[in-house]
Short mmCIF file of C-alpha atoms and ligand atoms in Angstrom, two decimals:
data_model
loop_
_atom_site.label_atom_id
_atom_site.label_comp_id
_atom_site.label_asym_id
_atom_site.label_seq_id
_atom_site.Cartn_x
_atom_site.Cartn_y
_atom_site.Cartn_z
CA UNK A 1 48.61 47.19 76.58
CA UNK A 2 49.67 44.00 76.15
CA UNK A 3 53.47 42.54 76.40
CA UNK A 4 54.34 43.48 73.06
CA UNK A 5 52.88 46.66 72.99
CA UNK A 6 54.85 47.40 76.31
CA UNK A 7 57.89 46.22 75.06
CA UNK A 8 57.73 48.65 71.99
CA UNK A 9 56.41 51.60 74.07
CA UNK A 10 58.70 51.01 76.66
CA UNK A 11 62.35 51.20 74.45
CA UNK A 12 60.51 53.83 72.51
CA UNK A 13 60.08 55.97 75.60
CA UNK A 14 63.91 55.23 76.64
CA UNK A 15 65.23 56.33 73.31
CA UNK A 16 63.41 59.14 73.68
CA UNK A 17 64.40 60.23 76.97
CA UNK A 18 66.59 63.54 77.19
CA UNK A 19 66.81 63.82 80.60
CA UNK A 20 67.82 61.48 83.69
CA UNK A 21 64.30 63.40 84.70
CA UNK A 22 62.61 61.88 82.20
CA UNK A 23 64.43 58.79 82.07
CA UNK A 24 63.54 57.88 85.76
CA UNK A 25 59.95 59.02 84.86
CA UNK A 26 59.86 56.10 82.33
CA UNK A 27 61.15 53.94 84.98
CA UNK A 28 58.30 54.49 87.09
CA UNK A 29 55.76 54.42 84.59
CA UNK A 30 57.12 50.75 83.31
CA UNK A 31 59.00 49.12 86.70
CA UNK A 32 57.41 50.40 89.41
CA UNK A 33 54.51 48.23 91.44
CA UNK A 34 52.16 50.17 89.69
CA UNK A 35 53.58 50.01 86.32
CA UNK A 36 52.96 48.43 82.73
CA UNK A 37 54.77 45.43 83.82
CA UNK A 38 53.45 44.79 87.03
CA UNK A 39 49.77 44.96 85.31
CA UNK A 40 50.64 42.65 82.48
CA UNK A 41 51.91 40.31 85.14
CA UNK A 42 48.04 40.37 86.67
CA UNK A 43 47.15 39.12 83.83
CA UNK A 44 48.59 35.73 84.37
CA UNK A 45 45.59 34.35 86.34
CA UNK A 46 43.81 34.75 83.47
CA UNK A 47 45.97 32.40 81.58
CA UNK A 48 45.92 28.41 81.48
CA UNK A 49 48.22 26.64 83.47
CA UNK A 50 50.22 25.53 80.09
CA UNK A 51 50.66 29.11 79.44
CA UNK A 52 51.49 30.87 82.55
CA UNK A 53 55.45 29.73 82.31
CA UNK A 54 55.71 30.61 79.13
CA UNK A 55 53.80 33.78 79.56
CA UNK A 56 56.12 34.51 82.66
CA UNK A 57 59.53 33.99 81.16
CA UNK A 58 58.48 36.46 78.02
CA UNK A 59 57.60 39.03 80.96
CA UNK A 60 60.84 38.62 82.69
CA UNK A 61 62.64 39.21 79.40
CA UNK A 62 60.92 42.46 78.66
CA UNK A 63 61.59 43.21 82.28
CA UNK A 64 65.51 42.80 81.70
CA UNK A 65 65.34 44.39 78.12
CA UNK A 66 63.98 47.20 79.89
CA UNK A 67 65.97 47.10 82.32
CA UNK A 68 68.88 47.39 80.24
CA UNK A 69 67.89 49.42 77.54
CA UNK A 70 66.99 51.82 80.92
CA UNK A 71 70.61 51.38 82.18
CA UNK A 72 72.02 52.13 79.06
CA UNK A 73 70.35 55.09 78.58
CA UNK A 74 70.95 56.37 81.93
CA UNK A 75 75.04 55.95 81.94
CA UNK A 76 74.49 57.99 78.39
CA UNK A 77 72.88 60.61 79.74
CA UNK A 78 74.66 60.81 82.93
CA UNK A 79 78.18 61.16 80.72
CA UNK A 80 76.74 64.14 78.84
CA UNK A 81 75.49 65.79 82.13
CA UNK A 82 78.98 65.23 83.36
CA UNK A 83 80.63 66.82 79.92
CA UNK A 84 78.54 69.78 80.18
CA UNK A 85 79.18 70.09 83.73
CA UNK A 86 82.69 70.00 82.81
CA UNK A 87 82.26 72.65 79.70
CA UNK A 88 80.61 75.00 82.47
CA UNK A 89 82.88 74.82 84.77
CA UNK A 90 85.53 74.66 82.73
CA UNK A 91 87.98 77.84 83.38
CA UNK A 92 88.88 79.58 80.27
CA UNK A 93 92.36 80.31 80.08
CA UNK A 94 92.45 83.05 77.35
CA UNK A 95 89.52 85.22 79.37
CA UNK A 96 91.70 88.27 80.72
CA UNK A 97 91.62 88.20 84.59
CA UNK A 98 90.29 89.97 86.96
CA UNK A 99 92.39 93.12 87.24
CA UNK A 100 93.73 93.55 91.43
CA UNK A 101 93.94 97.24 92.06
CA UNK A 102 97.42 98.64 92.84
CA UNK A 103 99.08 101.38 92.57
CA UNK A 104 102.29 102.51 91.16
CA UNK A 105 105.91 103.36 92.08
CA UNK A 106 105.79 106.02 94.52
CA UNK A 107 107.34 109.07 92.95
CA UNK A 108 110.29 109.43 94.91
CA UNK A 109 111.59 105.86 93.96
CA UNK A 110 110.79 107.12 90.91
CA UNK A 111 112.75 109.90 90.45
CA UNK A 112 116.09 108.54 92.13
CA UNK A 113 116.39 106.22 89.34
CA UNK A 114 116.03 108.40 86.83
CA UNK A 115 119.01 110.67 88.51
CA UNK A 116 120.92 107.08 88.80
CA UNK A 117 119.89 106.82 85.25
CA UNK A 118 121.02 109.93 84.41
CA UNK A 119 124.51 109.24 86.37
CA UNK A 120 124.96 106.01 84.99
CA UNK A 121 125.12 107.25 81.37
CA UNK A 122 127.82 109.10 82.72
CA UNK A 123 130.17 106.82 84.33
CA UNK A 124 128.82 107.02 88.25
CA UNK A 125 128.81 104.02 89.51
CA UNK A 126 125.80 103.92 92.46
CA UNK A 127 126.82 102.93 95.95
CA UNK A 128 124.14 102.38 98.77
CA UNK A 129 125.17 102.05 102.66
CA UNK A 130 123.62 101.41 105.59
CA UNK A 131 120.69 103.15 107.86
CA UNK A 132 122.26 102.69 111.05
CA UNK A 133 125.99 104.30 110.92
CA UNK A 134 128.81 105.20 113.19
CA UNK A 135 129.49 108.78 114.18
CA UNK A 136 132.75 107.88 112.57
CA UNK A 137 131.70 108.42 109.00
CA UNK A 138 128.82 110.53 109.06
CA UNK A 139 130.15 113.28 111.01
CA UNK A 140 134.05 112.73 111.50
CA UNK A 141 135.50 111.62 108.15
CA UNK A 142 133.13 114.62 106.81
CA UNK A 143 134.85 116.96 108.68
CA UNK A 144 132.33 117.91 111.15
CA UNK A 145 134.11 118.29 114.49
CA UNK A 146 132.96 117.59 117.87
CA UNK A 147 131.29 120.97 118.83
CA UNK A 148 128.97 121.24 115.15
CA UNK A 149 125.34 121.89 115.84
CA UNK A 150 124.69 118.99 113.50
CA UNK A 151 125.83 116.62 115.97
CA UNK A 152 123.26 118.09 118.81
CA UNK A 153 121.10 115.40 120.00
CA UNK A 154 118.21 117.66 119.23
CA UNK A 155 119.07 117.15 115.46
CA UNK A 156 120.22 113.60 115.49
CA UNK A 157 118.39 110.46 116.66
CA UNK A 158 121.91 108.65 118.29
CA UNK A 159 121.46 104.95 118.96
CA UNK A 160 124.29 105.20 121.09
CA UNK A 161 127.38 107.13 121.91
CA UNK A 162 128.97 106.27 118.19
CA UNK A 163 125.97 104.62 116.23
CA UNK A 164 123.38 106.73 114.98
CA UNK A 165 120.64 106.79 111.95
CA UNK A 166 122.68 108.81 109.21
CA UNK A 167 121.71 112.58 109.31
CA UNK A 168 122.81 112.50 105.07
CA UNK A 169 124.18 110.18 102.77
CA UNK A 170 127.44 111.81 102.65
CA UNK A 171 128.03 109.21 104.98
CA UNK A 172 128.05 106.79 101.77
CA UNK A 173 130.52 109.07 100.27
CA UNK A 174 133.01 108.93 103.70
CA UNK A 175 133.35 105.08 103.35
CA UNK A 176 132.98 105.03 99.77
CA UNK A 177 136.20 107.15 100.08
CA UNK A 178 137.91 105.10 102.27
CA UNK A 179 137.53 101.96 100.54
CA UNK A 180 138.34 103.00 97.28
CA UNK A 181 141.41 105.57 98.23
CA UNK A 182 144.07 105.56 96.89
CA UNK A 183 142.48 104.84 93.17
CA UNK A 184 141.24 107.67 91.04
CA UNK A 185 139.01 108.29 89.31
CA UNK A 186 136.13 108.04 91.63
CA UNK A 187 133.44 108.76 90.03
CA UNK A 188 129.42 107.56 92.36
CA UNK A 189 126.19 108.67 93.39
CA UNK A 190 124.93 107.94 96.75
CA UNK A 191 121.36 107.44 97.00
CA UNK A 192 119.30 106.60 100.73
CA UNK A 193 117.33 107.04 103.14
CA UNK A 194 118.12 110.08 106.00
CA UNK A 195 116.79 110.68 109.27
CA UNK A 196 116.78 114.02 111.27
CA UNK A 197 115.23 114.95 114.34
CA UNK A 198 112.52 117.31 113.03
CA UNK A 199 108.87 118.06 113.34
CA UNK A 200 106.99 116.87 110.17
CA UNK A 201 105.10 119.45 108.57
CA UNK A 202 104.50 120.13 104.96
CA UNK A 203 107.94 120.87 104.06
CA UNK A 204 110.35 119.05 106.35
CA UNK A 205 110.31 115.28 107.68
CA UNK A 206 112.34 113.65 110.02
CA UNK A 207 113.31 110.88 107.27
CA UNK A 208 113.82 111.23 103.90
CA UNK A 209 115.67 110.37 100.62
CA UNK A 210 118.25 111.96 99.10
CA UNK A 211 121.47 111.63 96.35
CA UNK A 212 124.44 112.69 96.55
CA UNK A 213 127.34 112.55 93.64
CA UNK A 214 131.08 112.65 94.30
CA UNK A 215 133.75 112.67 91.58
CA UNK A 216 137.74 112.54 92.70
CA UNK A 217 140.48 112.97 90.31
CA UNK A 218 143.23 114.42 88.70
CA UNK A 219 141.62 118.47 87.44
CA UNK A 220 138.62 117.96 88.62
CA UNK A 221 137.30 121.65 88.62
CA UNK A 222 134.18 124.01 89.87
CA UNK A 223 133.49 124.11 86.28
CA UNK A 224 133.03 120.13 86.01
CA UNK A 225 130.55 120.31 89.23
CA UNK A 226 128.75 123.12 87.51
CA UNK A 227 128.97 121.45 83.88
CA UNK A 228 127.27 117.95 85.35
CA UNK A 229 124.66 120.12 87.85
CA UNK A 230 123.62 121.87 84.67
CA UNK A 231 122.77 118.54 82.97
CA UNK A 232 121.26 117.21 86.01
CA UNK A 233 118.76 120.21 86.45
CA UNK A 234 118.16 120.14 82.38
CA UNK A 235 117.38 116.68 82.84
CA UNK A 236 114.98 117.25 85.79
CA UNK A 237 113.17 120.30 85.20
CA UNK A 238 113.28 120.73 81.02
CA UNK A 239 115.90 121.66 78.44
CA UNK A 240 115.79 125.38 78.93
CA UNK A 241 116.31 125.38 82.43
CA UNK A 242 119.74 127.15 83.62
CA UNK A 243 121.44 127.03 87.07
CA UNK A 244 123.23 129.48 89.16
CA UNK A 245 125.93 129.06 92.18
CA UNK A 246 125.54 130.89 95.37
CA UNK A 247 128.54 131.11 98.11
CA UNK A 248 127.42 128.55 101.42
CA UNK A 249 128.92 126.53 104.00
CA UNK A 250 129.79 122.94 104.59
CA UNK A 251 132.11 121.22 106.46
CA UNK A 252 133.00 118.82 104.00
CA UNK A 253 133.46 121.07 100.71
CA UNK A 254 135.66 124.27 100.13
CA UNK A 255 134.10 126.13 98.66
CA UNK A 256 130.76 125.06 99.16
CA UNK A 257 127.74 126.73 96.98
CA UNK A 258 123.81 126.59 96.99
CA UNK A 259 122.57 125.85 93.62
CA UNK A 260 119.40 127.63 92.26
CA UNK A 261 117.64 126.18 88.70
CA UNK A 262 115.55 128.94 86.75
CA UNK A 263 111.65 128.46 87.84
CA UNK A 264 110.50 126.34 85.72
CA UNK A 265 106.54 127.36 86.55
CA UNK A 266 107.44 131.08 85.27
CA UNK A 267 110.49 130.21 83.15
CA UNK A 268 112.74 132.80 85.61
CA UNK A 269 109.92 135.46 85.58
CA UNK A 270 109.08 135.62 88.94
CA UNK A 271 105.72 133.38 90.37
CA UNK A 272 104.54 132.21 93.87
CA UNK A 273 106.83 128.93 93.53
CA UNK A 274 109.65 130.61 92.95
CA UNK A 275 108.73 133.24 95.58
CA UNK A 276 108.99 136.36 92.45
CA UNK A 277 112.41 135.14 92.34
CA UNK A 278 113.10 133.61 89.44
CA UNK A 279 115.06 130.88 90.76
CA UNK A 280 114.64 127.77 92.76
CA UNK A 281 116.92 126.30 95.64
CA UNK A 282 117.49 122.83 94.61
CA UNK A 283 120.73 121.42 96.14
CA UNK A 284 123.89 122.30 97.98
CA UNK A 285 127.38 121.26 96.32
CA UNK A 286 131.14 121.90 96.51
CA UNK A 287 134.78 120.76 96.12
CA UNK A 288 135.79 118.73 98.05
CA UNK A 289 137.68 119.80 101.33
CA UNK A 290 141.53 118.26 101.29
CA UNK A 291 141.09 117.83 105.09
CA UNK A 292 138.24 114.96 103.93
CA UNK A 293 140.36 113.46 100.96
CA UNK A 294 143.16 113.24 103.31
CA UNK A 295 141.17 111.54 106.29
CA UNK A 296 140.14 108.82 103.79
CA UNK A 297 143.43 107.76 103.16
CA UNK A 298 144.36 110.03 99.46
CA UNK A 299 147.61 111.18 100.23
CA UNK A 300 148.15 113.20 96.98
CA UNK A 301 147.73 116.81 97.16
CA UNK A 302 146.81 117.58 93.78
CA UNK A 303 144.27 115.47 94.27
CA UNK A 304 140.77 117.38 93.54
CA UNK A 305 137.00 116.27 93.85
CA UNK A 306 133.70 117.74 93.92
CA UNK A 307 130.06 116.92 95.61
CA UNK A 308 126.89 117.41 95.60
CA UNK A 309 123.97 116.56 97.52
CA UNK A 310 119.96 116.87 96.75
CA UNK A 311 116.30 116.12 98.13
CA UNK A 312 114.67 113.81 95.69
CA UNK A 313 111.53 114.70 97.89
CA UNK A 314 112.06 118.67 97.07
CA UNK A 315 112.75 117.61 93.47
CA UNK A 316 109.59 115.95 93.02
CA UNK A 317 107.23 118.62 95.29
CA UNK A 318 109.17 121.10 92.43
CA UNK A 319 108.75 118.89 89.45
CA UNK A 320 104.99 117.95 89.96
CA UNK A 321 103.65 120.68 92.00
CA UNK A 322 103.23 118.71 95.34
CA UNK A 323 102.83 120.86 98.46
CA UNK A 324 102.18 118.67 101.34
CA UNK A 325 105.94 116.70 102.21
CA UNK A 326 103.81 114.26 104.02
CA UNK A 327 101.44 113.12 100.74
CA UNK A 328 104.48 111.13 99.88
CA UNK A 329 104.44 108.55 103.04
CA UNK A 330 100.69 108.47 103.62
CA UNK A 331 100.23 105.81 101.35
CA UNK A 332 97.18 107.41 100.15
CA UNK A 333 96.05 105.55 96.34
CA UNK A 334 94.51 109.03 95.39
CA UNK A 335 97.68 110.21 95.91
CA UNK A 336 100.03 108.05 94.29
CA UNK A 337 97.46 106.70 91.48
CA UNK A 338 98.20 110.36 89.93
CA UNK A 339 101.66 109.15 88.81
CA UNK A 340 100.76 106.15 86.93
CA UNK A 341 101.03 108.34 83.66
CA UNK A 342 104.92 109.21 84.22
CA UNK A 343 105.58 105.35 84.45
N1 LIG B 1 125.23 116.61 102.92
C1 LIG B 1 124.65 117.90 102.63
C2 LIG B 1 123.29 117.99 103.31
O1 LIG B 1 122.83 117.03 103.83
C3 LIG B 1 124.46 118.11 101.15
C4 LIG B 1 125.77 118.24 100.43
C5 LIG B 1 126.37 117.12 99.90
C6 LIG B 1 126.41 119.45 100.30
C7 LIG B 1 127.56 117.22 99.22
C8 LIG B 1 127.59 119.55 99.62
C9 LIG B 1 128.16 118.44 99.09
O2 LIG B 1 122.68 119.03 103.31
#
């Protein structure tokens, strides 16, 4: 080839060059020692002495035109390497992510806010307290007196002499009384944690959750306790359900009753839930007792109030079949992925 021809080739080759591959192969083939250029230049002996400057400037341009054209070329191709580099890596925003597997609200959390729900449409204000409490207001102000099984220290885990982990969220109910005496109406629900010093099995724990309602005011009645139970267990178990008061014993309400809701498994016909009973234990209630009013700090006698206190965890075993207490602290995903439908 001669100069010319080289020259031609040569920018031809560049333009044609998709690749920094190919672009470096062109390189070799025209600047290396062994390329075009290098040959051309051997023919320079050949050449009279007149022409050999001439001959070697024209060389050293098409060296440099290369040269550039091969520059050129390369900063072209290395920008579009570095767009599509950019378009590949690029992270698409509006690509939906990659999912992280949790689970859901456990049920019990669940179902004490729908009873605060439930409350809350009807005036209850809710009131939390505290874990750790002092004898004072979880036994004393609720009328439990010194010698009351309750107060063994097989059944309650004491942290001292008069601090201990609240045995029941009446405790919440003791200092909500307190604070708020002498103002009626008092109207709350109590929701919390519990602790009591049993063995877990399938139906007991020694901590759990449950709600309790209080209501103090002027003719507050049975009937009202019964009326807003009624709702409550409506709300809980279904529309047709009915409840039922049994005579019981607390300390802290006179009288006190166990409430039963029809089975809602058999509809009151009699199945294995509801033992061939018709009827399910769900809570224990009551007015009341003056001797707690008055301990609070309500000085008027014609003063009336009623409470009531429930398991959430026995209302959800009930409500969704569970038998096993325990399934609801094991954090177990099988377990709890099951309620993602009620959310
Ligand atoms: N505090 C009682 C319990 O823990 C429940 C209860 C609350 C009963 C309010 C009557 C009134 O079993």
């Amino acid at each position: 080839m001669d100069l010319k021809e080289i020259m031609e080739k040569g920018l031809a080759a560049i333009g044609h060059a998709h690749s920094l591959e190919a672009l470096n192969d062109v390189r070799i083939e025209y600047l290396s020692k062994k390329g075009h250029l290098t040959k051309v230049m051997g023919t320079m002996k050949d050449l009279s002495n007149d022409e050999k400057p001439l001959f070697g400037k024209r060389v050293n341009e098409a060296k440099e035109a290369i040269d550039s054209a091969l520059k050129a070329k390369q900063q072209q191709l290395e920008s579009v390497r570095l767009d599509e580099k950019m378009k590949a890596d690029a992270i698409d925003v509006t690509m939906p992510g990659t999912l992280f597997n949790i689970g859901t609200q456990n049920p019990i959390i669940s179902i004490q806010r729908e009873i605060e729900e439930l409350f809350r449409e009807m005036g209850y204000q809710v009131v939390e307290g505290d874990e750790v409490e002092l004898d004072l207001y979880n036994f004393e102000r609720a009328n439990i007196p010194q010698d009351h099984p309750a107060r063994e220290m097989q059944d309650t885990f004491y942290i001292d002499e008069h601090t201990l982990l609240r045995t029941h969220t009446t405790a919440i109910q003791t200092r909500t009384l307190e604070a708020y005496a002498p103002h009626v109406p008092l109207k709350v629900i109590c929701p919390g944690k519990v602790y009591r010093r049993d063995d877990d099995d399938a139906t007991h724990s020694h901590q759990f959750v449950q709600i309790e309602g209080l209501v103090v005011g002027h003719g507050i009645t049975l009937s009202d306790l019964k009326g807003t139970l009624s709702l409550f267990a409506k709300r809980m178990f279904g529309e047709s359900r009915v409840i039922r008061f049994r005579p019981s014993y607390f300390q802290f309400t006179e009288p006190s009753v166990e409430v039963d809701v029809s089975c809602h498994i058999c509809d009151g016909k009699g199945c294995n839930v509801c033992k061939q009973t018709g009827w399910i234990e769900i809570l224990g209630a009551g007015m009341v007792h003056p001797q707690v009013l008055k301990d609070a700090g309500y000085t008027d006698e014609t003063l009336t109030g009623f409470a009531f206190g429930a398991g959430v965890e026995r209302i959800a075993m009930l409500k969704y079949g569970i038998e096993d207490i325990r399934s609801f602290y094991i954090n177990d995903k099988r377990f709890i992925e099951q309620f993602k439908r009620y959310e």
